[in-house]
Short mmCIF file of C-alpha atoms in Angstrom, two decimals:
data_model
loop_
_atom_site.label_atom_id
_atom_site.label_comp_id
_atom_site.label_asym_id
_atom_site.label_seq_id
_atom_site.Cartn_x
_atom_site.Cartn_y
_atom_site.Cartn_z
CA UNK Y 1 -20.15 37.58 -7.30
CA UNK Y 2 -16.88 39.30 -7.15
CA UNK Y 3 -16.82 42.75 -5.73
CA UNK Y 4 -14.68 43.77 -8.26
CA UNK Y 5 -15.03 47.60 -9.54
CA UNK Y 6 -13.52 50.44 -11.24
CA UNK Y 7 -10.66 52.34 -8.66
CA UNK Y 8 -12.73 54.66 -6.69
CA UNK Y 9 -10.68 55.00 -3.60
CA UNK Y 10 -8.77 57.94 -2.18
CA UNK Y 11 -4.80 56.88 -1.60
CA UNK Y 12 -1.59 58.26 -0.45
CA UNK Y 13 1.55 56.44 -1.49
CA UNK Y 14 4.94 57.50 0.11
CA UNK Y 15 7.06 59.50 -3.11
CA UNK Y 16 9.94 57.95 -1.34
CA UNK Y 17 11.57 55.13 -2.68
CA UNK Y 18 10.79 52.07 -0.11
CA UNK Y 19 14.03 50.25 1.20
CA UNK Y 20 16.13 49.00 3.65
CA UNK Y 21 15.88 45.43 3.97
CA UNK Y 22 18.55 45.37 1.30
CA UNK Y 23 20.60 48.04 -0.43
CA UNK Y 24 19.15 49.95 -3.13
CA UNK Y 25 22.20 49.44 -5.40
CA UNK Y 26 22.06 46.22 -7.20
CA UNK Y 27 25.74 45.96 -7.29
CA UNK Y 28 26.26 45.56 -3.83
CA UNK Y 29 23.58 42.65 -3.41
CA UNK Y 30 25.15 41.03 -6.34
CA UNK Y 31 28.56 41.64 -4.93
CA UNK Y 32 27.31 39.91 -1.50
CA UNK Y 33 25.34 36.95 -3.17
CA UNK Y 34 28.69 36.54 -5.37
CA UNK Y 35 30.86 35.77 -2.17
CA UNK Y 36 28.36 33.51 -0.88
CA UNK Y 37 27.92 31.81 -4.06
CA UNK Y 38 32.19 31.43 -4.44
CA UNK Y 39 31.78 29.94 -0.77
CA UNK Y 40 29.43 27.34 -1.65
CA UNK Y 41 31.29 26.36 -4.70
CA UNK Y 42 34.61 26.12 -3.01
CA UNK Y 43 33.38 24.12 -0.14
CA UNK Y 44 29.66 22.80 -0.55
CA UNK Y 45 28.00 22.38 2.47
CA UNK Y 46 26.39 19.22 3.99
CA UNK Y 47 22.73 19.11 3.19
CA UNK Y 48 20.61 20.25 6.02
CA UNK Y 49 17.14 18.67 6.62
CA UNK Y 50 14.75 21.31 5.59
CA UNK Y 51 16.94 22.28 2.25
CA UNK Y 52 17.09 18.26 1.52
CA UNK Y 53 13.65 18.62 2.23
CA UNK Y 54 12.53 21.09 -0.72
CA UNK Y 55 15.47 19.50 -3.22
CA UNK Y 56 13.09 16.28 -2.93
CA UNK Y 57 9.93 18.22 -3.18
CA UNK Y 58 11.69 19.91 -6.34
CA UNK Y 59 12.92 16.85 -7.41
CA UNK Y 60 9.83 14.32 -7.19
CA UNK Y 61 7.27 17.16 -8.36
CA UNK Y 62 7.37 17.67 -11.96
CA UNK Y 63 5.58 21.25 -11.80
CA UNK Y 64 7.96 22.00 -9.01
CA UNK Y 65 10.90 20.45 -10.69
CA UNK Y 66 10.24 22.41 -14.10
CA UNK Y 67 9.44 26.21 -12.49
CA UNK Y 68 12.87 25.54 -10.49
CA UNK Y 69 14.76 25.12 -13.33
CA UNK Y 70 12.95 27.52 -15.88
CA UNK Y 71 13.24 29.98 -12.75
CA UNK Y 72 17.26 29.69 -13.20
CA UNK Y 73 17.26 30.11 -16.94
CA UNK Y 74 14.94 32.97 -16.72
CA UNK Y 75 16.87 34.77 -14.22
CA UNK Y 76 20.03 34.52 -16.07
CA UNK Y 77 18.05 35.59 -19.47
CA UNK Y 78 16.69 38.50 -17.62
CA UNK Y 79 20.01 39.87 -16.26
CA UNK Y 80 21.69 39.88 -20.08
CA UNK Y 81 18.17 41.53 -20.96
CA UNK Y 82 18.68 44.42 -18.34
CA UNK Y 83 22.82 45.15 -19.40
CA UNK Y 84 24.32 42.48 -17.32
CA UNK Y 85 25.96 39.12 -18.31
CA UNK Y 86 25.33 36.09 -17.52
CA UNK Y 87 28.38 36.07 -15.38
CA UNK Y 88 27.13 38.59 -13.79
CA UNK Y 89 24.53 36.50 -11.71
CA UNK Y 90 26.71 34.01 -9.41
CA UNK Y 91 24.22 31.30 -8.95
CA UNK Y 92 24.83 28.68 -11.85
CA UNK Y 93 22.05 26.27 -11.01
CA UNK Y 94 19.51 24.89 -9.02
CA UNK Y 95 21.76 22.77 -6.69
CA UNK Y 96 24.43 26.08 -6.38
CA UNK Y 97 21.16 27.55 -5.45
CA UNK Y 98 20.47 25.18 -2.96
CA UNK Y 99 24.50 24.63 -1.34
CA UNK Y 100 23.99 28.68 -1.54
CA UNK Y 101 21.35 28.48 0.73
CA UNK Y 102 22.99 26.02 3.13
CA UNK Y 103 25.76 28.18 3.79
CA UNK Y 104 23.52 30.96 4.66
CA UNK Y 105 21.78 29.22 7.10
CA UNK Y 106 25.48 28.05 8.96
CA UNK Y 107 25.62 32.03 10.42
CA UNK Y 108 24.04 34.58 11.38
CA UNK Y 109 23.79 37.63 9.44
CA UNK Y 110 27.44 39.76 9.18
CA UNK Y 111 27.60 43.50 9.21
CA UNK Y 112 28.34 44.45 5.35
CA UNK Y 113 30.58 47.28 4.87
CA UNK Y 114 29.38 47.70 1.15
CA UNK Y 115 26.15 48.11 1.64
CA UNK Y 116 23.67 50.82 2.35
CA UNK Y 117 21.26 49.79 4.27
CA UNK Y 118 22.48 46.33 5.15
CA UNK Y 119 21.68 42.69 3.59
CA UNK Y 120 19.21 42.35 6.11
CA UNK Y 121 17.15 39.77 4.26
CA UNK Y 122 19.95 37.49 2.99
CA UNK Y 123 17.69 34.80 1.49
CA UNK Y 124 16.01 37.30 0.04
CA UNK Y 125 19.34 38.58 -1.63
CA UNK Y 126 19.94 35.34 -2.55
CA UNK Y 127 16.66 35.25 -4.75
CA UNK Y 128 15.98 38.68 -5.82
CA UNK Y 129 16.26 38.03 -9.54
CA UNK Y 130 14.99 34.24 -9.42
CA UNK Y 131 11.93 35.55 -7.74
CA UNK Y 132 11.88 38.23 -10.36
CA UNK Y 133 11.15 35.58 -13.43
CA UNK Y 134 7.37 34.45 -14.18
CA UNK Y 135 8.49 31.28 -13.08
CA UNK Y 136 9.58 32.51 -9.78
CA UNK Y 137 5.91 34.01 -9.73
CA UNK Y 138 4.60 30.44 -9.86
CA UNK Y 139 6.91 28.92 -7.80
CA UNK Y 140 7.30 30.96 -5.04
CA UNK Y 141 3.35 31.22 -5.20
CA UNK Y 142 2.62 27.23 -4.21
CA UNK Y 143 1.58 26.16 -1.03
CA UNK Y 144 4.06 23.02 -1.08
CA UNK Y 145 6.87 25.01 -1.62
CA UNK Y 146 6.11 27.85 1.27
CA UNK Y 147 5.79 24.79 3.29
CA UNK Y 148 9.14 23.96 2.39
CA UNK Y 149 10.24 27.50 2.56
CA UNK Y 150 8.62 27.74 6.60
CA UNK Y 151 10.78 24.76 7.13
CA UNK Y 152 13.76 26.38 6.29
CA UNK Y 153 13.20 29.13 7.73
CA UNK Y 154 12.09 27.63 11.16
CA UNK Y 155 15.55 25.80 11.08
CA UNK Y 156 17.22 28.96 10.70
CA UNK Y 157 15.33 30.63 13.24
CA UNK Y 158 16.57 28.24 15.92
CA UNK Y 159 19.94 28.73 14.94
CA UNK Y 160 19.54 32.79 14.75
CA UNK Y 161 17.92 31.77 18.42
CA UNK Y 162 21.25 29.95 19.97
CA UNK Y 163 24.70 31.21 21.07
CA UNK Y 164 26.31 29.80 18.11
CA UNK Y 165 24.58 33.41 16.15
CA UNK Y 166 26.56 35.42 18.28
CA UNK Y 167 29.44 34.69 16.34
CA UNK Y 168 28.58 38.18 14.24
CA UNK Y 169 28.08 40.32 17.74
CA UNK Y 170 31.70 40.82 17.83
CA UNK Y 171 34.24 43.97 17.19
CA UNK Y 172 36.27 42.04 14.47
CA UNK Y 173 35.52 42.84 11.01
CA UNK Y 174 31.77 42.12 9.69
CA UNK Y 175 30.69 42.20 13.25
CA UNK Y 176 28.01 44.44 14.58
CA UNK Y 177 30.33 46.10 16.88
CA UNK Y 178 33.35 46.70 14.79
CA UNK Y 179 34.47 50.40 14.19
CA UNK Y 180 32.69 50.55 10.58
CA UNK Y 181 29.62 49.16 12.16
CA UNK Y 182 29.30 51.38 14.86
CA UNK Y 183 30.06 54.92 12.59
CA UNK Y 184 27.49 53.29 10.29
CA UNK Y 185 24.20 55.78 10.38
CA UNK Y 186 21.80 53.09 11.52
CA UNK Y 187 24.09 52.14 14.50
CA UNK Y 188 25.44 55.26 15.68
CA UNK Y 189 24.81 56.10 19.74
CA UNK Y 190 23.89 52.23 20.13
CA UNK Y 191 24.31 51.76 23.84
CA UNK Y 192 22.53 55.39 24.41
CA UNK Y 193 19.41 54.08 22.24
CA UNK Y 194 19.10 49.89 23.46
CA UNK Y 195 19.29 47.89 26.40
CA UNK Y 196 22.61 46.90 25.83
CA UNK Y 197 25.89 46.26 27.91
CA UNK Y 198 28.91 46.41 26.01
CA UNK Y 199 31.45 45.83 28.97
CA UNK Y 200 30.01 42.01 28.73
CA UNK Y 201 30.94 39.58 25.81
CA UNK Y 202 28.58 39.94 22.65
CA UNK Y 203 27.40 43.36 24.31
CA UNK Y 204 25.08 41.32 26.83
CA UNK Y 205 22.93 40.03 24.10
CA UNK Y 206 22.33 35.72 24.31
CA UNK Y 207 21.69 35.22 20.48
CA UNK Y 208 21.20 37.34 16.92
CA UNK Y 209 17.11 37.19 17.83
CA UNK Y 210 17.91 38.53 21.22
CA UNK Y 211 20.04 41.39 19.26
CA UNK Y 212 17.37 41.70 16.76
CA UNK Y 213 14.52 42.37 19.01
CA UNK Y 214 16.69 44.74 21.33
CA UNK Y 215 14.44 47.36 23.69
CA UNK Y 216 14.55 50.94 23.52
CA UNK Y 217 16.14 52.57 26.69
CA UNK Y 218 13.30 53.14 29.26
CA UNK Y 219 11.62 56.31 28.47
CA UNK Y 220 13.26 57.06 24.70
CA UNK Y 221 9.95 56.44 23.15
CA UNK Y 222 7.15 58.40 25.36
CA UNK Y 223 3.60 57.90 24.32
CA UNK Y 224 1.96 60.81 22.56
CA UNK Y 225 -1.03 61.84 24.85
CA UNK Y 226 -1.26 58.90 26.65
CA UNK Y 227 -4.66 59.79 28.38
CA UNK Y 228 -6.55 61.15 25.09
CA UNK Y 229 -8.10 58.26 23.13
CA UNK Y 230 -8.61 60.55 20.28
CA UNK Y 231 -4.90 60.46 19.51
CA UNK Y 232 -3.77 56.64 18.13
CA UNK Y 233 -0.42 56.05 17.68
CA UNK Y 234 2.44 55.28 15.47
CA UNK Y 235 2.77 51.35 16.52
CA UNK Y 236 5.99 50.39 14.83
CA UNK Y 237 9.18 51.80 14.74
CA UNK Y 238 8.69 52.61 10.67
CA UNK Y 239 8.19 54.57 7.38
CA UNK Y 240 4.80 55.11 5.72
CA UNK Y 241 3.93 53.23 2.68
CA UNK Y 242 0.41 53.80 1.93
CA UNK Y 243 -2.80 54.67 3.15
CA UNK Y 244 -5.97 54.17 1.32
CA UNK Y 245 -9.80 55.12 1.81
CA UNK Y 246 -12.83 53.27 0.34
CA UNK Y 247 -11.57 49.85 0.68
CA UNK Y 248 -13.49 46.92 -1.14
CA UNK Y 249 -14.06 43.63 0.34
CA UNK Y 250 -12.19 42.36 -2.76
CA UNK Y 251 -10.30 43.68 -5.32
CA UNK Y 252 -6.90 43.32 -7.98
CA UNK Y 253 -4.54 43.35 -4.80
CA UNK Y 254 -1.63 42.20 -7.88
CA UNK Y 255 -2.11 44.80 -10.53
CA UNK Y 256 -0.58 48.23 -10.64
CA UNK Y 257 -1.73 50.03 -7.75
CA UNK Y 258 -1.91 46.95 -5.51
CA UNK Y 259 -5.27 48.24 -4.05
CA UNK Y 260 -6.09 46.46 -0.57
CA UNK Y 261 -8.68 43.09 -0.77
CA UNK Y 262 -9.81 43.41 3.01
CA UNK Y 263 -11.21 39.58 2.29
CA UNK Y 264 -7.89 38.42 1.05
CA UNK Y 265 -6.15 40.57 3.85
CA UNK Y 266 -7.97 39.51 6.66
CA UNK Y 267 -8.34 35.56 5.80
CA UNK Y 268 -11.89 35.72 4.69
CA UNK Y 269 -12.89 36.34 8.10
CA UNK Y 270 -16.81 37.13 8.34
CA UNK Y 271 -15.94 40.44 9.99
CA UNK Y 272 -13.79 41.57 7.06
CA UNK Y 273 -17.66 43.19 5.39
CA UNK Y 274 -17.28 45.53 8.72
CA UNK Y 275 -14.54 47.61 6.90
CA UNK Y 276 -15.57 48.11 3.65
CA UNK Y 277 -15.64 51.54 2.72
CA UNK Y 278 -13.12 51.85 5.46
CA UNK Y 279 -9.72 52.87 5.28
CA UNK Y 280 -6.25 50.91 5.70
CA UNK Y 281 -2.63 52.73 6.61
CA UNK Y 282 0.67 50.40 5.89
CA UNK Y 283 3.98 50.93 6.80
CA UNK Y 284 7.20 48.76 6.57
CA UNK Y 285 9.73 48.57 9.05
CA UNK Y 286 13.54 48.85 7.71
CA UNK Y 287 15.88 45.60 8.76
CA UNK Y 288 17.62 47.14 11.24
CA UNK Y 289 14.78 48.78 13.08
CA UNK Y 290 13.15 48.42 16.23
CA UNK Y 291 11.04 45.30 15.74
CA UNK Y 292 8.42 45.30 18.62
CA UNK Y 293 4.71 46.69 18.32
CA UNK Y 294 3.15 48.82 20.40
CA UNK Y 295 -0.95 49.10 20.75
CA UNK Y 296 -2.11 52.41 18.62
CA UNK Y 297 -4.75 52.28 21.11
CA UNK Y 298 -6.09 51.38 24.36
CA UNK Y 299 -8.13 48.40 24.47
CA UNK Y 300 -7.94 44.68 24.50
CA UNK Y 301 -7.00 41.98 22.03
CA UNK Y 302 -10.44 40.25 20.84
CA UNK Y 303 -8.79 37.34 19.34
CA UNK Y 304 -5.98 36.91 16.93
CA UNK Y 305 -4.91 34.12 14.60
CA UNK Y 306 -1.47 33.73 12.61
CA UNK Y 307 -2.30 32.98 8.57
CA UNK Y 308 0.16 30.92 6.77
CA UNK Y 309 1.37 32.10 3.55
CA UNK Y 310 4.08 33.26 1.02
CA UNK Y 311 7.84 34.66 1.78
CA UNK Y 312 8.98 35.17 -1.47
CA UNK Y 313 6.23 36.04 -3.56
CA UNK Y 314 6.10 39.25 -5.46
CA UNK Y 315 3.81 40.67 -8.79
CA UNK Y 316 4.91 40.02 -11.91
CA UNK Y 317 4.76 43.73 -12.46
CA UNK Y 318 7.95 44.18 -10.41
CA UNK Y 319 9.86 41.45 -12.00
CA UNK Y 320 11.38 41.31 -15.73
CA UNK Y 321 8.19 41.23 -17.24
CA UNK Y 322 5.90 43.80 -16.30
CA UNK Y 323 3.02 45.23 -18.05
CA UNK Y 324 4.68 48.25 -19.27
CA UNK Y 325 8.46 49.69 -19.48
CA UNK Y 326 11.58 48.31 -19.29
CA UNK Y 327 12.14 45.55 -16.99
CA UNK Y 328 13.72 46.84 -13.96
CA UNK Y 329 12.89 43.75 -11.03
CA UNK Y 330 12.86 45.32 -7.34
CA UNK Y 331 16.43 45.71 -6.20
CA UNK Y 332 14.69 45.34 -2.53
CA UNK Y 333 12.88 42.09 -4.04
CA UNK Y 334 10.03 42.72 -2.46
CA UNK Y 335 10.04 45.96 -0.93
CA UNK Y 336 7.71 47.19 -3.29
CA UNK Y 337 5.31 44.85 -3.45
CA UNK Y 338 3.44 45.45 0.37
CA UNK Y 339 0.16 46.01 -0.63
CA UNK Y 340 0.22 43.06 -2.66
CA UNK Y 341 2.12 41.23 0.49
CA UNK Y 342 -0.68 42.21 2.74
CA UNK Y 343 -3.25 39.44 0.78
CA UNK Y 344 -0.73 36.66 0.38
CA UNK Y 345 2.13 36.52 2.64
CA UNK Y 346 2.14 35.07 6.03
CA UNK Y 347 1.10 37.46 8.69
CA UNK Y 348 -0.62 37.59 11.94
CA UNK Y 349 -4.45 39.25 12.35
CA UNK Y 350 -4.68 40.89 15.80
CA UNK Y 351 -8.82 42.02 16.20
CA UNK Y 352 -8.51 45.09 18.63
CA UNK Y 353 -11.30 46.45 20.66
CA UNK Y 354 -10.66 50.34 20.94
CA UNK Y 355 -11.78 51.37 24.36
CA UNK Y 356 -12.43 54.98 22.49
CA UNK Y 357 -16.59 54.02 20.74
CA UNK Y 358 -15.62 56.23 17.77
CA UNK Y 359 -13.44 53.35 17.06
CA UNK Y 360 -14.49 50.13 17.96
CA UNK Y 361 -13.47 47.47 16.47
CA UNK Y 362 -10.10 47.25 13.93
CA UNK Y 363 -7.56 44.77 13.00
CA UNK Y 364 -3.62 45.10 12.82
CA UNK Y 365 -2.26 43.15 10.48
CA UNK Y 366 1.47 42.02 10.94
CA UNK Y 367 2.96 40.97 8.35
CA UNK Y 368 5.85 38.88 7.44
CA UNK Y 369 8.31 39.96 4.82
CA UNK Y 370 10.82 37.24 3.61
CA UNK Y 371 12.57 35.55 6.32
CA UNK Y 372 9.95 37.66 8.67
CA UNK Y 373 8.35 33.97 9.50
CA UNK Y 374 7.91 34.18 13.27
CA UNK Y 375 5.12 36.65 14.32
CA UNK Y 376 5.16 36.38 18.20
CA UNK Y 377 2.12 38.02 19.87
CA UNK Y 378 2.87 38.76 23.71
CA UNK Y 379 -0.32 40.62 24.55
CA UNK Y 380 -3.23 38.26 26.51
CA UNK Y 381 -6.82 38.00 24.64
CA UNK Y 382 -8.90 39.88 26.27
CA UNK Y 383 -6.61 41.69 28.79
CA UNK Y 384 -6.96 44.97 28.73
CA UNK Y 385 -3.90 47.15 27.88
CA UNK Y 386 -3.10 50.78 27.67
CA UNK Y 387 -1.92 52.72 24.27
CA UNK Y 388 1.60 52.41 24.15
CA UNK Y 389 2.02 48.70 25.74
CA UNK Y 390 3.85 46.35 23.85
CA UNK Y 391 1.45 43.74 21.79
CA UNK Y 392 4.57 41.18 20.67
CA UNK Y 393 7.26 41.67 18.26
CA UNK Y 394 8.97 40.22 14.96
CA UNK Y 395 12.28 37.60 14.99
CA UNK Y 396 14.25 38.57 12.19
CA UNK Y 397 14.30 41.03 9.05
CA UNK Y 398 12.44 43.56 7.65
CA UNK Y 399 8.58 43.77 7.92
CA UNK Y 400 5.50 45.56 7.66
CA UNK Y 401 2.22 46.19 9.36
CA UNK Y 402 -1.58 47.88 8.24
CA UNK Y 403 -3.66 49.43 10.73
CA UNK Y 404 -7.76 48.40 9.53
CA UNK Y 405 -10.42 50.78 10.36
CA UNK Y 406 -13.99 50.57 9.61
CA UNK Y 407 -16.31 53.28 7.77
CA UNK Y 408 -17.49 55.19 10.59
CA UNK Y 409 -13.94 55.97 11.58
CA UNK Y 410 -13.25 59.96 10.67
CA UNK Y 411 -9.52 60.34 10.86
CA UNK Y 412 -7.03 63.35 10.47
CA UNK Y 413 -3.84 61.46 9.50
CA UNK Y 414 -0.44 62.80 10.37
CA UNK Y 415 1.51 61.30 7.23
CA UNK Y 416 5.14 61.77 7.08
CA UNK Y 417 7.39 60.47 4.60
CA UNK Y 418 10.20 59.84 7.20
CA UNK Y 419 10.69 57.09 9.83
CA UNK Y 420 8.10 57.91 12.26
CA UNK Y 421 8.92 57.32 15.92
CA UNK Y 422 6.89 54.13 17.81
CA UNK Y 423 4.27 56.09 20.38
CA UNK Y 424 4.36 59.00 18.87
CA UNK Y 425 1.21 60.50 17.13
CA UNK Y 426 -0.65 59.00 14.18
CA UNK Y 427 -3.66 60.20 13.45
CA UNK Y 428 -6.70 62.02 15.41
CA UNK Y 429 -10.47 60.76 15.85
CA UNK Y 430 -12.38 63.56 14.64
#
């Protein structure tokens, strides 16, 4: 029987709005997909393997072949239905779509001047409003086509991983190191803040990944009370989302609210009963953060497995037809959607020992927004580590992560609605 009940958990959700994986003004994502969209149609790409690969699954599939196309229809019908025309959304069909995408994957992501924060998801901007439709829902839902999807996005992650990426660590415009990049907020007092060398080509960095998951200079981040197990902290360079007490072992994780399904969350793993009635703490980590995790702990990594899953899934209640009010589909596409994310989307399960009793056992859960498809753990099983050692890290794009603790587990949180330093205090083990 479903464990299924009426809302009687406690929750905090963050007032602010969630963001930067993409800028909160839809103008400037539509302004960026545009100029892709113009390059593609001036000069279509060759098709690469992976996107040939899901144009024949869309293409031999009926289902697959119909949501596609309905997608495309829908999204156009939902921008004239929220003020825009249908000139207004750059992508005319499914094969634009698809040359769209190739010409993505030819370069690594360019600093854009327009926006605030940065396209740091740009397949993402690429299918904010298709994934917005209730045939996006369906499609983007399917196990054949995230296989597709991890395809493509393995194929760019090689790419993001070679010397040809480094094309956008420059000081000419759109590169990271021009003038307007480095007075941009997010990038201001670089070379103080990252292991970085800017006297050597491409600022010393080998590839975009190597860029992406830069180090903090030695000592910038100390641990909070490194000595006191009663203190965990923050592990992720990020801004709360939610945190939520009295969490069922299942439950509507994609209705408003998007309360936590621990057995959804955590794989149906047998130990997922352990934390019911327990509470869960989510954060998200902006695109041009600091993407390696720290343990909130001291302890040792029990086991860990990586759970395939979505990338470009979201509720239909964020889309253009939600449940109530006028449709208004997630500018961030799915920034919004992370509790939801948390049961679906592909993410990586790391079951921590906590040397500290009053703990015991818990589970981080990493997980992978968008083209977030590489969760790299670092950490041995079963070595033990000190709080504050790093566990592994993301490749590319924004993400987010839930610390899982079980019933007996009598926290004082320290929530702040602000980006919360890595190492620094959490909560407190009464």
């Amino acid at each position: 029987m479903l464990d299924i009940r009426k809302p009687t958990r406690r929750y905090i959700r963050s007032p602010k709005s969630v963001g930067g994986w993409l800028p909160p003004n839809k103008a400037d994502v539509l302004q960026w997909v545009k100029k892709m969209a113009d390059m593609s149609k001036a000069n279509p790409p060759p098709r690469s393997g992976p996107v040939k690969a899901l144009e024949t699954l869309i293409n031999n599939n009926a289902e697959v072949y119909m949501l596609f196309h309905e997608m495309m229809v829908e999204a156009v019908a939902g921008m004239t239905a929220c003020g825009k025309s249908p000139i207004d959304f750059p992508i005319s069909d499914v094969t634009h779509l698809l040359d769209t995408l190739d010409v993505i994957l030819t370069t690594g992501p360019a600093f854009f001047s327009a926006g605030d924060p940065q396209i740091g998801t740009p397949i993402n901007a690429l299918l904010v409003w298709p994934m917005a439709t209730k045939a996006g829902f369906a499609v983007f839902i399917r196990s054949d086509v995230n296989h597709a999807l991890k395809g493509i996005l393995d194929y760019w992650g090689a790419f993001l991983k070679s010397r040809n990426s480094c094309s956008v660590l420059t000081n000419a415009a759109g590169g990271w190191f021009s003038a307007a990049a480095l007075a941009d907020p997010h990038m201001q007092h670089f070379a103080e803040t990252y292991v970085c060398d800017p006297t050597k080509p491409h600022w010393g960095f080998k590839s975009w990944d190597n860029f992406f998951t830069r180090e903090f200079q030695p000592n910038l981040r100390p641990v909070c009370e490194p000595k006191d197990d009663s203190c965990i902290i923050n592990a992720a360079e990020s801004t709360f989302f939610n945190k939520v007490d009295r969490v069922h072992l299942r439950d509507n994780f994609w209705l408003k609210g998007q309360p936590y399904s621990l057995y959804h969350m955590l794989d149906g793993d047998a130990r997922a009963s352990q934390f019911v009635n327990g509470s869960v703490y989510q954060a998200f980590l902006s695109a041009d953060s600091y993407h390696r995790w720290h343990a909130p702990v001291s302890g040792r990594i029990v086991d860990y497995k990586i759970v395939p899953g979505t990338y470009y899934s979201e509720p239909i209640l964020f889309g253009f037809d939600p449940d109530d009010g006028a449709p208004a589909p997630d500018a961030g596409a799915d920034e919004n959607s992370q509790g939801y994310i948390s049961a679906v989307a592909a993410r990586g399960l790391l079951w921590i020992q906590a040397d500290n009793p009053k703990i015991g056992l818990m589970c981080m859960v990493f997980i992978g927004m968008a083209e977030v498809s590489t969760i790299d753990v670092t950490m041995a099983v079963n070595k033990h580590f000190q709080k504050g050692e790093q566990l592994g890290m993301f490749h590319f794009g924004g993400s987010s992560y839930c610390l899982v603790f079980g019933p007996h587990v009598k926290l004082n949180w320290k929530i702040s609605y602000n980006q919360v330093h890595i190492n620094s205090e959490l909560a407190r083990v009464i």
